[in-house]
Each structure stands twice: as structure tokens, then as C-alpha cells.
PDB file of C-alpha atoms in Angstrom:
ATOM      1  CA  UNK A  12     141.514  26.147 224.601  1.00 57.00           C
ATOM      2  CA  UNK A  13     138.149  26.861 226.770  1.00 63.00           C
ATOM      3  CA  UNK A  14     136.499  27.017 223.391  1.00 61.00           C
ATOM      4  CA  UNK A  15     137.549  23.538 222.728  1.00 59.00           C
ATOM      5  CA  UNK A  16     136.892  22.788 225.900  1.00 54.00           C
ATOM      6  CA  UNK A  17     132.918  23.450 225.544  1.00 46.00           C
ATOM      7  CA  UNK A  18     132.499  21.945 222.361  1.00 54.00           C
ATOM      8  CA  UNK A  19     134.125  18.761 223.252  1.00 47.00           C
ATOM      9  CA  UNK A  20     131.886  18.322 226.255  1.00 51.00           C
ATOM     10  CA  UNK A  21     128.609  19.541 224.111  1.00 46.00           C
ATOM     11  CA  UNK A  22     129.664  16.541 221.731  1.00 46.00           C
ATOM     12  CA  UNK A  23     129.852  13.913 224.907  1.00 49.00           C
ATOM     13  CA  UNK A  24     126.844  15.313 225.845  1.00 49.00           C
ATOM     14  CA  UNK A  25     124.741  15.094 222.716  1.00 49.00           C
ATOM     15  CA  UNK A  26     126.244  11.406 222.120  1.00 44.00           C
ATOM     16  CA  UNK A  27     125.020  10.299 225.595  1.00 45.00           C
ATOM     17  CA  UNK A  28     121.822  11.607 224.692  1.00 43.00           C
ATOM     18  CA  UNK A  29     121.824   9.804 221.645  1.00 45.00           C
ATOM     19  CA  UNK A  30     122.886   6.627 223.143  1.00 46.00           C
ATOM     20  CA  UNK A  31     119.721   6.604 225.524  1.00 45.00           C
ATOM     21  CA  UNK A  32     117.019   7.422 222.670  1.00 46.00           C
ATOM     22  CA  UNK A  33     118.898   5.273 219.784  1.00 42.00           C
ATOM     23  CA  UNK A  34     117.531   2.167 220.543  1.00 44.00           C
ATOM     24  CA  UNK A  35     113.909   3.552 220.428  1.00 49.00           C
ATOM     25  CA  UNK A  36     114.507   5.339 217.581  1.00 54.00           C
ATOM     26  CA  UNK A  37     116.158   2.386 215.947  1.00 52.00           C
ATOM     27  CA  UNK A  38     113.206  -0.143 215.986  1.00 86.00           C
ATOM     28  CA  UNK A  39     110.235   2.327 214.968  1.00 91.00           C
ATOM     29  CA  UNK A  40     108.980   3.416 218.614  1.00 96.00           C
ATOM     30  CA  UNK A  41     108.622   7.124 219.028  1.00 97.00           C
ATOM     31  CA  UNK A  42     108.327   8.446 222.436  1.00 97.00           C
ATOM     32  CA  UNK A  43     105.239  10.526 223.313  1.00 97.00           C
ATOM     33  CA  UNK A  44     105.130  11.903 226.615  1.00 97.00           C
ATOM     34  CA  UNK A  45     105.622   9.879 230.160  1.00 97.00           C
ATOM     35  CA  UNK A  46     104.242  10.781 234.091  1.00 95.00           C
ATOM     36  CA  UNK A  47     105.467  10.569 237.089  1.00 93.00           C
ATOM     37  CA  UNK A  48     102.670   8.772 238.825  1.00 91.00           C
ATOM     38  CA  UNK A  49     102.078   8.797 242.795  1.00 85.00           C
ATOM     39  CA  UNK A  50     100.768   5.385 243.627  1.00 83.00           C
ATOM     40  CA  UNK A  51      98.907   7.128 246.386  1.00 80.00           C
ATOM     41  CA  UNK A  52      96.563   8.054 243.705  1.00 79.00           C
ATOM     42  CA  UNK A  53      94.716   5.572 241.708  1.00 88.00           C
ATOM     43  CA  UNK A  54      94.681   7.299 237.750  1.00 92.00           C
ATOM     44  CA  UNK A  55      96.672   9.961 235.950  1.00 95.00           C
ATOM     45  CA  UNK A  56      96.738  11.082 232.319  1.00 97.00           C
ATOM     46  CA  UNK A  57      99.859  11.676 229.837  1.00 97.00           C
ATOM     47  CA  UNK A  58      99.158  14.501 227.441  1.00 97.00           C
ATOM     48  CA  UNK A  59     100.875  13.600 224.020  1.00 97.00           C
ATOM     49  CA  UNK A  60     101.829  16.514 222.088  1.00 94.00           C
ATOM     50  CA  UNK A  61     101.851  15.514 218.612  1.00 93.00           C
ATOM     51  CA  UNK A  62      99.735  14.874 215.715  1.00 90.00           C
ATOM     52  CA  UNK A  63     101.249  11.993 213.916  1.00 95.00           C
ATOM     53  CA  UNK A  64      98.807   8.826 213.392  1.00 95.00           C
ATOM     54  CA  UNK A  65     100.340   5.882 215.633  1.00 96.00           C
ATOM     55  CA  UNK A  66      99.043   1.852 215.070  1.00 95.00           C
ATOM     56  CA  UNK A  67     100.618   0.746 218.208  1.00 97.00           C
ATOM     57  CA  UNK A  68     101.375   2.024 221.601  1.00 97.00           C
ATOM     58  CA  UNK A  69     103.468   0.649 224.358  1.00 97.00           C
ATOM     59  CA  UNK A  70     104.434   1.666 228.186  1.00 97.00           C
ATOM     60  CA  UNK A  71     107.516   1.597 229.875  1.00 97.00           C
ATOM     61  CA  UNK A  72     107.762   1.643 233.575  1.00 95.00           C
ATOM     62  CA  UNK A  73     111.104   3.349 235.637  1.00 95.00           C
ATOM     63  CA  UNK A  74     111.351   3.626 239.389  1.00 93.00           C
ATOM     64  CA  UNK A  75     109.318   0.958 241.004  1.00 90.00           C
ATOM     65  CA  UNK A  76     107.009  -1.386 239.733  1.00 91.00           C
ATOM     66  CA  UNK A  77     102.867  -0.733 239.108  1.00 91.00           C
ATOM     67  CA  UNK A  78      99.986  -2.755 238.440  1.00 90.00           C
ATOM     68  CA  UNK A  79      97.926  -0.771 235.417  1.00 93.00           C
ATOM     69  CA  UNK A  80      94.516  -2.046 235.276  1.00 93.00           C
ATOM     70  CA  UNK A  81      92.964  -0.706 232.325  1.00 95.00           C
ATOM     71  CA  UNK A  82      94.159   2.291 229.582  1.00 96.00           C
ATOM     72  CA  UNK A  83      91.668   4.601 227.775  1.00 97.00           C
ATOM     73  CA  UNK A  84      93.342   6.478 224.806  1.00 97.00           C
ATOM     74  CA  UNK A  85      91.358   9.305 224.145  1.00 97.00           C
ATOM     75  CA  UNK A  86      91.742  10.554 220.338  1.00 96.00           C
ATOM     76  CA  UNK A  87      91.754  14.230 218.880  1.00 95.00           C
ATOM     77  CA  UNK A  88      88.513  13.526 217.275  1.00 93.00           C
ATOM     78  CA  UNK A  89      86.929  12.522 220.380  1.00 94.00           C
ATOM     79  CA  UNK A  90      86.833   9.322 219.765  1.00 95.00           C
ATOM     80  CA  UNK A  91      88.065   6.999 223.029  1.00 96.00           C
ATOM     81  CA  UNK A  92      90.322   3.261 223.096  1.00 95.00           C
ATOM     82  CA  UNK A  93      89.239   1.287 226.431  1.00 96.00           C
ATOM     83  CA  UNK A  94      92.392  -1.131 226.742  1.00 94.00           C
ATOM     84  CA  UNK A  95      91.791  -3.461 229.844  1.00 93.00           C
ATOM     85  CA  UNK A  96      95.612  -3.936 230.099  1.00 91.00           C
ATOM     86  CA  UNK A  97      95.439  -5.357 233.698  1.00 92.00           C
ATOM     87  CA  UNK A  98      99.329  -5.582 233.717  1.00 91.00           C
ATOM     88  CA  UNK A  99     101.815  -5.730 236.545  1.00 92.00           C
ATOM     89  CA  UNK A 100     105.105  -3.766 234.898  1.00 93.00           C
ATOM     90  CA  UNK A 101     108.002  -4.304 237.103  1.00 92.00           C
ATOM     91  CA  UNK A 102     110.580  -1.443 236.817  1.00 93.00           C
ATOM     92  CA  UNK A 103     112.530  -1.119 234.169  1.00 96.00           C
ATOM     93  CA  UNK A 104     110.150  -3.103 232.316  1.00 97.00           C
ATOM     94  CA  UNK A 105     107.615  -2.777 229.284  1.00 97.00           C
ATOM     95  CA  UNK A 106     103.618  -3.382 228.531  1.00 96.00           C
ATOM     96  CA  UNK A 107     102.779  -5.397 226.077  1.00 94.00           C
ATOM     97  CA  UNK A 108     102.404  -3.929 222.544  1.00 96.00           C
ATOM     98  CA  UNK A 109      98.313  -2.182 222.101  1.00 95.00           C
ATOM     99  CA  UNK A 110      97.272  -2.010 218.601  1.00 95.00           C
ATOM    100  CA  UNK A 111      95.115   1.123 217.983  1.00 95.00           C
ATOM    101  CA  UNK A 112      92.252   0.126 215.793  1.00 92.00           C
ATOM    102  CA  UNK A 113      90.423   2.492 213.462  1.00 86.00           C
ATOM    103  CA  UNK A 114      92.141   4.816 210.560  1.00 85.00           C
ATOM    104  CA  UNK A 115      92.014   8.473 212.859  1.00 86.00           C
ATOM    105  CA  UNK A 116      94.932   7.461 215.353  1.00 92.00           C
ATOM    106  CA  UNK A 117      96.007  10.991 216.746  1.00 95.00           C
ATOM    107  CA  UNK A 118      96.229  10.618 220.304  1.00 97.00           C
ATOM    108  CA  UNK A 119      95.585  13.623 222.642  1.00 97.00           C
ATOM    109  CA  UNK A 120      96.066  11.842 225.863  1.00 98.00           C
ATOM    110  CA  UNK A 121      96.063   8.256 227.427  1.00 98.00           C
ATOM    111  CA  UNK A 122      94.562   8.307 230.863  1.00 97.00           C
ATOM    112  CA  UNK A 123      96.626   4.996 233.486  1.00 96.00           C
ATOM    113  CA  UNK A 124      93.909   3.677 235.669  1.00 94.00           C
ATOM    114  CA  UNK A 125      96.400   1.807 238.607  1.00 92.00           C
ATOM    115  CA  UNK A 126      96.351   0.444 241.657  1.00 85.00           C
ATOM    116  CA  UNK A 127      96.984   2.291 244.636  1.00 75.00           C
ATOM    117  CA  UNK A 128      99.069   1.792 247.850  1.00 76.00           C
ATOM    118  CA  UNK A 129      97.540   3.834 250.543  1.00 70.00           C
ATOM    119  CA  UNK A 130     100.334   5.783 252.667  1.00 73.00           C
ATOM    120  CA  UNK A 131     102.943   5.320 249.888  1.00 77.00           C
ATOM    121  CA  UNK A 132     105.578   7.593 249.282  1.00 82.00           C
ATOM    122  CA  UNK A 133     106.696   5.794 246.147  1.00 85.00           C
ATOM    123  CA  UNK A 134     106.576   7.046 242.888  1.00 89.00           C
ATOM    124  CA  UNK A 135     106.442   5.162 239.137  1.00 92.00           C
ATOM    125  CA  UNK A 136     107.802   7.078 235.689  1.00 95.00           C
ATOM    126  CA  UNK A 137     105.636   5.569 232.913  1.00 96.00           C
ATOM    127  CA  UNK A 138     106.988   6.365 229.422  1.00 98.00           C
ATOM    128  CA  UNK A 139     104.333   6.129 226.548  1.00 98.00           C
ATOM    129  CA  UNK A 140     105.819   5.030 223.355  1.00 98.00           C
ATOM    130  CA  UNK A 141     103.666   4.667 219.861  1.00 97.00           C
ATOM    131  CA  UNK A 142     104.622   3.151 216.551  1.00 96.00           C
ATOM    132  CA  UNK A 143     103.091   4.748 212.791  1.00 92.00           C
ATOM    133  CA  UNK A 144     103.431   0.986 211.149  1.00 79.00           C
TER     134      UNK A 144
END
């Protein structure tokens, strides 16, 4: 009975996990890697961990709300994206779609350049999401 027990609740488990990532996995968008940004600072980097080739990238903002200013993709050749996104995201909200120009689209990291709020004990979660096509 306890057996049954466990593997029923691993199933609700793995379905409610599957139910929050379907719909990105449905239309194309991969997720990459997110932050949880202080807005007492003013820029923080998301490391992205794989080494697929992505056209299109996209945030997605949880928590509170942020004003991104400008986005520089840095590449694993070296190479580096400036996108002036100057964007407010309100939470639970996405940026506009970025496409990545170029043929060598393996990102290493996108570094958020944001505005501040001096004394601020709130805090944003910015998802970064890419597309291959």
C-alpha cells in the first residue's frame, strides 16, 4: 500500500511539473537559465548552460516588475549582441521576442543592465527563454 502510495504521488508530482513547462515546450521556447535580480543593484548576468544554436531569445519577468534597459548576449566564440531593449516588464509578464543575428548563436551568458531602486528590498526572477527556428 505505501508503495502505491509513493508512486502515485511521484506521478502527481511529475504531471504538475509538466503542466508548468508544457506550454514552453509546446510553442518552440526552450528555457535557458533565469536570476534572481536585486533591484538594489543595477546589472546581473544569467549563465546559460547549453550549446544548442538559438535565433531568438525572450525574457520573462516573476515577482515584481523591472525596467531592463539594454541586453548584451555574449556568445561562446566571443563574439557579443548589444540589444537596447529599454523595456518595462511588469510581473508575470514577457520581453519582446530578440532575434540573434549571425550563423554562431551559442550563448554563454546574457548580462540585464536595469534600473535600480536605491534602499529596495525587492527582488525580480527573470527567466531567459531562446528559440532554434
Amino acid at each position: 500500500m505505501k508503495r502505491r502510495t509513493v508512486i502515485v504521488s511521484l506521478l502527481a508530482f511529475n504531471l504538475t511539473l509538466l503542466g508548468a513547462i508544457a506550454p514552453t515546450l509546446a510553442n518552440g521556447w526552450e528555457y535557458l537559465g533565469e536570476r534572481s535580480v536585486r533591484l538594489v543593484t543595477d546589472r546581473d548576468v544569467i549563465p546559460v548552460r547549453t550549446g544548442k544554436q538559438f535565433a531568438r531569445i525572450k525574457l520573462e519577468v516573476k515577482e515584481t516588475g523591472i525596467q531592463i534597459f539594454n541586453m548584451t548576449v555574449t556568445l561562446r566564440n566571443g563574439r557579443t549582441i548589444d540589444v537596447p531593449l529599454r523595456q518595462y516588464i511588469s510581473k508575470n509578464q514577457q520581453s519582446r521576442v530578440i532575434d540573434l543575428p549571425g550563423r554562431d548563436r551559442s550563448i554563454r551568458y546574457v548580462t540585464l543592465i536595469y534600473r535600480s531602486r536605491p534602499g529596495s528590498n525587492e527582488r525580480a526572477i527573470v527567466k531567459l527563454y531562446g528559440k532554434t527556428r
